[in-house]
Amino acid sequence: MERTFAIAKPDAVRRGLTGDILKRVEASGLSVVAMRKLHLSRADAEKFYDVHKARPFFSGLCEYMTSGPVVVMVLQGENAITRWRGLMGATDPKKADPGTIRRDYGIDVEQNATHGSDAPETAAQEIAFFFASRELLG
Ligand code: IDP
Ligand code: MG
């Protein structure tokens, strides 16, 4: 069993896509261990995306991620990290495979509907950034 961290990003929440994203998660056999809706502060967005702070898109990314509420989730299942990245599709919706969340719902390379951890270490860090261990009993 593995856990990963997922976000329904502001563009998706704003357009009422949270339910559809959850439906795809559950249909895939991954389970939702924890979930919460919140509005990221600028400081939280900058900390969360710290790895990208030198990139030209960093400021715009933080602006977008704080533009409205998000839904943060912990997903669990065998190979959850890879499976959730597969359901999301490539970062750029134009390059994402048909049937993936980003292909179906992403607006552009920035407003791409969802986030997913890329490795076990980042998954653990990202989960701990948003959830206390007592919230992870589901
Ligand atoms: P990922 O979300 O597929 O792991 P990353 O490269 O980690 O992609 O980038 C984090 C987020 O930053 C992306 O999901 C997207 O919202 C945004 N982003 C990535 N590349 C670009 C870009 O070239 N322009 C604008 N935003 C970008
Ligand atoms: Mg990433």
PDB file of C-alpha atoms and ligand atoms in Angstrom:
ATOM      1  CA  MET A   1       0.000   0.000   0.000  1.00  0.00           C
ATOM      2  CA  GLU A   2       1.197   3.464  -0.888  1.00  0.00           C
ATOM      3  CA  ARG A   3      -0.133   6.958  -0.243  1.00  0.00           C
ATOM      4  CA  THR A   4       0.011  10.004  -2.441  1.00  0.00           C
ATOM      5  CA  PHE A   5      -1.062  13.608  -2.152  1.00  0.00           C
ATOM      6  CA  ALA A   6      -3.547  15.127  -4.587  1.00  0.00           C
ATOM      7  CA  ILE A   7      -5.057  18.571  -5.135  1.00  0.00           C
ATOM      8  CA  ALA A   8      -8.115  19.614  -7.090  1.00  0.00           C
ATOM      9  CA  LYS A   9      -6.670  23.002  -8.085  1.00  0.00           C
ATOM     10  CA  PRO A  10      -8.553  26.339  -8.079  1.00  0.00           C
ATOM     11  CA  ASP A  11      -9.553  26.151 -11.759  1.00  0.00           C
ATOM     12  CA  ALA A  12     -11.160  22.740 -11.195  1.00  0.00           C
ATOM     13  CA  VAL A  13     -12.918  23.632  -7.926  1.00  0.00           C
ATOM     14  CA  ARG A  14     -14.200  26.898  -9.466  1.00  0.00           C
ATOM     15  CA  ARG A  15     -15.733  25.005 -12.387  1.00  0.00           C
ATOM     16  CA  GLY A  16     -17.458  22.424 -10.178  1.00  0.00           C
ATOM     17  CA  LEU A  17     -15.193  19.537 -11.181  1.00  0.00           C
ATOM     18  CA  THR A  18     -14.329  18.255  -7.696  1.00  0.00           C
ATOM     19  CA  GLY A  19     -17.026  15.574  -7.820  1.00  0.00           C
ATOM     20  CA  ASP A  20     -15.929  14.296 -11.206  1.00  0.00           C
ATOM     21  CA  ILE A  21     -12.304  14.147 -10.099  1.00  0.00           C
ATOM     22  CA  LEU A  22     -13.322  12.180  -7.002  1.00  0.00           C
ATOM     23  CA  LYS A  23     -15.407   9.868  -9.140  1.00  0.00           C
ATOM     24  CA  ARG A  24     -12.378   9.077 -11.281  1.00  0.00           C
ATOM     25  CA  VAL A  25     -10.251   8.461  -8.184  1.00  0.00           C
ATOM     26  CA  GLU A  26     -12.761   6.045  -6.708  1.00  0.00           C
ATOM     27  CA  ALA A  27     -13.515   4.338 -10.025  1.00  0.00           C
ATOM     28  CA  SER A  28      -9.788   3.616 -10.340  1.00  0.00           C
ATOM     29  CA  GLY A  29      -9.819   1.719  -7.049  1.00  0.00           C
ATOM     30  CA  LEU A  30      -7.761   4.266  -5.125  1.00  0.00           C
ATOM     31  CA  SER A  31      -9.278   5.210  -1.792  1.00  0.00           C
ATOM     32  CA  VAL A  32      -9.583   8.695  -0.308  1.00  0.00           C
ATOM     33  CA  VAL A  33      -7.952   8.542   3.129  1.00  0.00           C
ATOM     34  CA  ALA A  34      -8.382  12.236   3.960  1.00  0.00           C
ATOM     35  CA  MET A  35      -9.824  15.309   2.263  1.00  0.00           C
ATOM     36  CA  ARG A  36     -10.300  19.006   3.024  1.00  0.00           C
ATOM     37  CA  LYS A  37     -11.274  22.206   1.202  1.00  0.00           C
ATOM     38  CA  LEU A  38      -9.128  25.264   1.924  1.00  0.00           C
ATOM     39  CA  HIS A  39      -7.808  28.479   0.448  1.00  0.00           C
ATOM     40  CA  LEU A  40      -4.005  28.550   0.264  1.00  0.00           C
ATOM     41  CA  SER A  41      -2.169  31.606   1.540  1.00  0.00           C
ATOM     42  CA  ARG A  42       0.602  33.053  -0.603  1.00  0.00           C
ATOM     43  CA  ALA A  43       3.154  31.825   1.947  1.00  0.00           C
ATOM     44  CA  ASP A  44       1.747  28.279   1.812  1.00  0.00           C
ATOM     45  CA  ALA A  45       1.740  28.238  -1.989  1.00  0.00           C
ATOM     46  CA  GLU A  46       5.355  29.448  -2.072  1.00  0.00           C
ATOM     47  CA  LYS A  47       6.397  26.816   0.460  1.00  0.00           C
ATOM     48  CA  PHE A  48       4.499  24.048  -1.310  1.00  0.00           C
ATOM     49  CA  TYR A  49       6.104  24.863  -4.675  1.00  0.00           C
ATOM     50  CA  ASP A  50       9.517  25.770  -3.236  1.00  0.00           C
ATOM     51  CA  VAL A  51      11.223  23.318  -5.631  1.00  0.00           C
ATOM     52  CA  HIS A  52      10.059  25.535  -8.522  1.00  0.00           C
ATOM     53  CA  LYS A  53      11.084  28.881  -6.998  1.00  0.00           C
ATOM     54  CA  ALA A  54      13.757  29.564  -9.644  1.00  0.00           C
ATOM     55  CA  ARG A  55      11.390  28.866 -12.543  1.00  0.00           C
ATOM     56  CA  PRO A  56       9.972  31.742 -14.597  1.00  0.00           C
ATOM     57  CA  PHE A  57       6.424  30.506 -13.948  1.00  0.00           C
ATOM     58  CA  PHE A  58       6.806  30.410 -10.126  1.00  0.00           C
ATOM     59  CA  SER A  59       5.107  33.711  -9.333  1.00  0.00           C
ATOM     60  CA  GLY A  60       2.211  33.080 -11.721  1.00  0.00           C
ATOM     61  CA  LEU A  61       1.837  29.569 -10.328  1.00  0.00           C
ATOM     62  CA  CYS A  62       1.548  30.896  -6.759  1.00  0.00           C
ATOM     63  CA  GLU A  63      -0.916  33.563  -7.918  1.00  0.00           C
ATOM     64  CA  TYR A  64      -3.085  30.898  -9.578  1.00  0.00           C
ATOM     65  CA  MET A  65      -2.896  28.463  -6.649  1.00  0.00           C
ATOM     66  CA  THR A  66      -4.158  31.195  -4.303  1.00  0.00           C
ATOM     67  CA  SER A  67      -6.889  32.418  -6.686  1.00  0.00           C
ATOM     68  CA  GLY A  68      -9.615  30.331  -5.061  1.00  0.00           C
ATOM     69  CA  PRO A  69     -10.236  27.316  -2.848  1.00  0.00           C
ATOM     70  CA  VAL A  70      -8.623  23.959  -3.493  1.00  0.00           C
ATOM     71  CA  VAL A  71      -9.508  20.462  -2.306  1.00  0.00           C
ATOM     72  CA  VAL A  72      -6.538  18.583  -0.844  1.00  0.00           C
ATOM     73  CA  MET A  73      -6.625  14.809  -0.598  1.00  0.00           C
ATOM     74  CA  VAL A  74      -4.597  11.811   0.485  1.00  0.00           C
ATOM     75  CA  LEU A  75      -5.093   8.828  -1.814  1.00  0.00           C
ATOM     76  CA  GLN A  76      -4.139   5.269  -0.982  1.00  0.00           C
ATOM     77  CA  GLY A  77      -3.636   2.065  -2.925  1.00  0.00           C
ATOM     78  CA  GLU A  78      -0.968  -0.112  -4.499  1.00  0.00           C
ATOM     79  CA  ASN A  79       1.357   2.139  -6.526  1.00  0.00           C
ATOM     80  CA  ALA A  80      -0.878   5.104  -5.680  1.00  0.00           C
ATOM     81  CA  ILE A  81       1.732   7.678  -6.772  1.00  0.00           C
ATOM     82  CA  THR A  82       2.116   6.309 -10.297  1.00  0.00           C
ATOM     83  CA  ARG A  83      -1.569   5.468 -10.658  1.00  0.00           C
ATOM     84  CA  TRP A  84      -2.711   8.974  -9.697  1.00  0.00           C
ATOM     85  CA  ARG A  85      -0.128  10.564 -12.039  1.00  0.00           C
ATOM     86  CA  GLY A  86      -1.494   8.286 -14.754  1.00  0.00           C
ATOM     87  CA  LEU A  87      -5.087   9.367 -14.114  1.00  0.00           C
ATOM     88  CA  MET A  88      -3.997  13.035 -14.203  1.00  0.00           C
ATOM     89  CA  GLY A  89      -1.948  12.821 -17.397  1.00  0.00           C
ATOM     90  CA  ALA A  90       0.955  15.013 -18.516  1.00  0.00           C
ATOM     91  CA  THR A  91       1.514  18.478 -17.009  1.00  0.00           C
ATOM     92  CA  ASP A  92       0.517  20.171 -20.270  1.00  0.00           C
ATOM     93  CA  PRO A  93      -3.106  19.224 -21.066  1.00  0.00           C
ATOM     94  CA  LYS A  94      -2.313  19.436 -24.787  1.00  0.00           C
ATOM     95  CA  LYS A  95       0.252  16.650 -24.341  1.00  0.00           C
ATOM     96  CA  ALA A  96      -1.837  14.551 -21.941  1.00  0.00           C
ATOM     97  CA  ASP A  97      -3.333  11.264 -23.153  1.00  0.00           C
ATOM     98  CA  PRO A  98      -7.015  11.170 -24.089  1.00  0.00           C
ATOM     99  CA  GLY A  99      -9.212  10.259 -21.147  1.00  0.00           C
ATOM    100  CA  THR A 100      -6.903  11.745 -18.531  1.00  0.00           C
ATOM    101  CA  ILE A 101      -8.105  14.452 -16.140  1.00  0.00           C
ATOM    102  CA  ARG A 102      -5.747  17.094 -17.461  1.00  0.00           C
ATOM    103  CA  ARG A 103      -6.619  16.339 -21.083  1.00  0.00           C
ATOM    104  CA  ASP A 104     -10.339  16.500 -20.305  1.00  0.00           C
ATOM    105  CA  TYR A 105     -10.330  19.450 -17.887  1.00  0.00           C
ATOM    106  CA  GLY A 106      -6.996  21.272 -17.985  1.00  0.00           C
ATOM    107  CA  ILE A 107      -7.145  24.802 -19.396  1.00  0.00           C
ATOM    108  CA  ASP A 108      -3.417  25.245 -20.080  1.00  0.00           C
ATOM    109  CA  VAL A 109       0.003  24.161 -18.776  1.00  0.00           C
ATOM    110  CA  GLU A 110      -0.520  26.233 -15.621  1.00  0.00           C
ATOM    111  CA  GLN A 111      -4.235  25.747 -14.930  1.00  0.00           C
ATOM    112  CA  ASN A 112      -4.123  21.990 -15.275  1.00  0.00           C
ATOM    113  CA  ALA A 113      -6.845  20.968 -12.795  1.00  0.00           C
ATOM    114  CA  THR A 114      -4.922  18.673 -10.453  1.00  0.00           C
ATOM    115  CA  HIS A 115      -1.692  18.072  -8.573  1.00  0.00           C
ATOM    116  CA  GLY A 116      -0.076  14.750  -7.741  1.00  0.00           C
ATOM    117  CA  SER A 117       3.103  13.889  -5.842  1.00  0.00           C
ATOM    118  CA  ASP A 118       5.963  12.634  -8.004  1.00  0.00           C
ATOM    119  CA  ALA A 119       7.823  10.283  -5.603  1.00  0.00           C
ATOM    120  CA  PRO A 120       7.485   8.633  -2.177  1.00  0.00           C
ATOM    121  CA  GLU A 121       9.577  11.327  -0.433  1.00  0.00           C
ATOM    122  CA  THR A 122       7.578  14.215  -1.890  1.00  0.00           C
ATOM    123  CA  ALA A 123       4.316  12.389  -1.165  1.00  0.00           C
ATOM    124  CA  ALA A 124       5.277  12.053   2.511  1.00  0.00           C
ATOM    125  CA  GLN A 125       6.341  15.725   2.691  1.00  0.00           C
ATOM    126  CA  GLU A 126       3.235  17.011   0.946  1.00  0.00           C
ATOM    127  CA  ILE A 127       0.866  14.882   3.048  1.00  0.00           C
ATOM    128  CA  ALA A 128       2.529  16.142   6.254  1.00  0.00           C
ATOM    129  CA  PHE A 129       2.282  19.747   4.998  1.00  0.00           C
ATOM    130  CA  PHE A 130      -1.531  19.538   4.972  1.00  0.00           C
ATOM    131  CA  PHE A 131      -2.625  16.726   7.275  1.00  0.00           C
ATOM    132  CA  ALA A 132      -1.996  15.614  10.851  1.00  0.00           C
ATOM    133  CA  SER A 133      -1.432  11.913  11.390  1.00  0.00           C
ATOM    134  CA  ARG A 134      -4.738  11.620  13.284  1.00  0.00           C
ATOM    135  CA  GLU A 135      -6.515  12.695  10.074  1.00  0.00           C
ATOM    136  CA  LEU A 136      -5.029   9.810   8.134  1.00  0.00           C
ATOM    137  CA  LEU A 137      -6.959   6.934   9.646  1.00  0.00           C
ATOM    138  CA  GLY A 138      -9.546   6.630   6.841  1.00  0.00           C
TER     139      GLY A 138
HETATM  140  P1  IDP B   1       3.397  18.428 -12.360  1.00  0.00           P
HETATM  141  O1  IDP B   1       2.263  19.162 -11.657  1.00  0.00           O
HETATM  142  O2  IDP B   1       2.911  17.646 -13.533  1.00  0.00           O
HETATM  143  O3  IDP B   1       4.226  17.607 -11.401  1.00  0.00           O
HETATM  144  P2  IDP B   1       5.556  20.382 -12.363  1.00  0.00           P
HETATM  145  O4  IDP B   1       6.626  20.472 -13.397  1.00  0.00           O
HETATM  146  O5  IDP B   1       5.921  19.848 -11.006  1.00  0.00           O
HETATM  147  O6  IDP B   1       4.346  19.552 -13.002  1.00  0.00           O
HETATM  148  O7  IDP B   1       4.958  21.840 -12.211  1.00  0.00           O
HETATM  149  C1  IDP B   1       4.123  22.171 -11.114  1.00  0.00           C
HETATM  150  C2  IDP B   1       2.976  22.999 -11.636  1.00  0.00           C
HETATM  151  O8  IDP B   1       3.468  24.235 -12.150  1.00  0.00           O
HETATM  152  C3  IDP B   1       2.199  22.396 -12.824  1.00  0.00           C
HETATM  153  O9  IDP B   1       1.241  21.429 -12.440  1.00  0.00           O
HETATM  154  C4  IDP B   1       1.576  23.622 -13.434  1.00  0.00           C
HETATM  155  O10 IDP B   1       0.427  24.069 -12.701  1.00  0.00           O
HETATM  156  C5  IDP B   1       2.688  24.648 -13.277  1.00  0.00           C
HETATM  157  N1  IDP B   1       3.575  24.688 -14.454  1.00  0.00           N
HETATM  158  C6  IDP B   1       4.471  23.750 -14.857  1.00  0.00           C
HETATM  159  N2  IDP B   1       5.119  24.124 -15.974  1.00  0.00           N
HETATM  160  C7  IDP B   1       4.619  25.352 -16.288  1.00  0.00           C
HETATM  161  C8  IDP B   1       4.898  26.277 -17.351  1.00  0.00           C
HETATM  162  O11 IDP B   1       5.714  26.037 -18.243  1.00  0.00           O
HETATM  163  N3  IDP B   1       4.165  27.436 -17.346  1.00  0.00           N
HETATM  164  C9  IDP B   1       3.240  27.721 -16.376  1.00  0.00           C
HETATM  165  N4  IDP B   1       2.968  26.890 -15.366  1.00  0.00           N
HETATM  166  C10 IDP B   1       3.638  25.709 -15.314  1.00  0.00           C
HETATM  167 MG    MG B   2       5.451  18.230  -9.847  1.00  0.00          MG
END
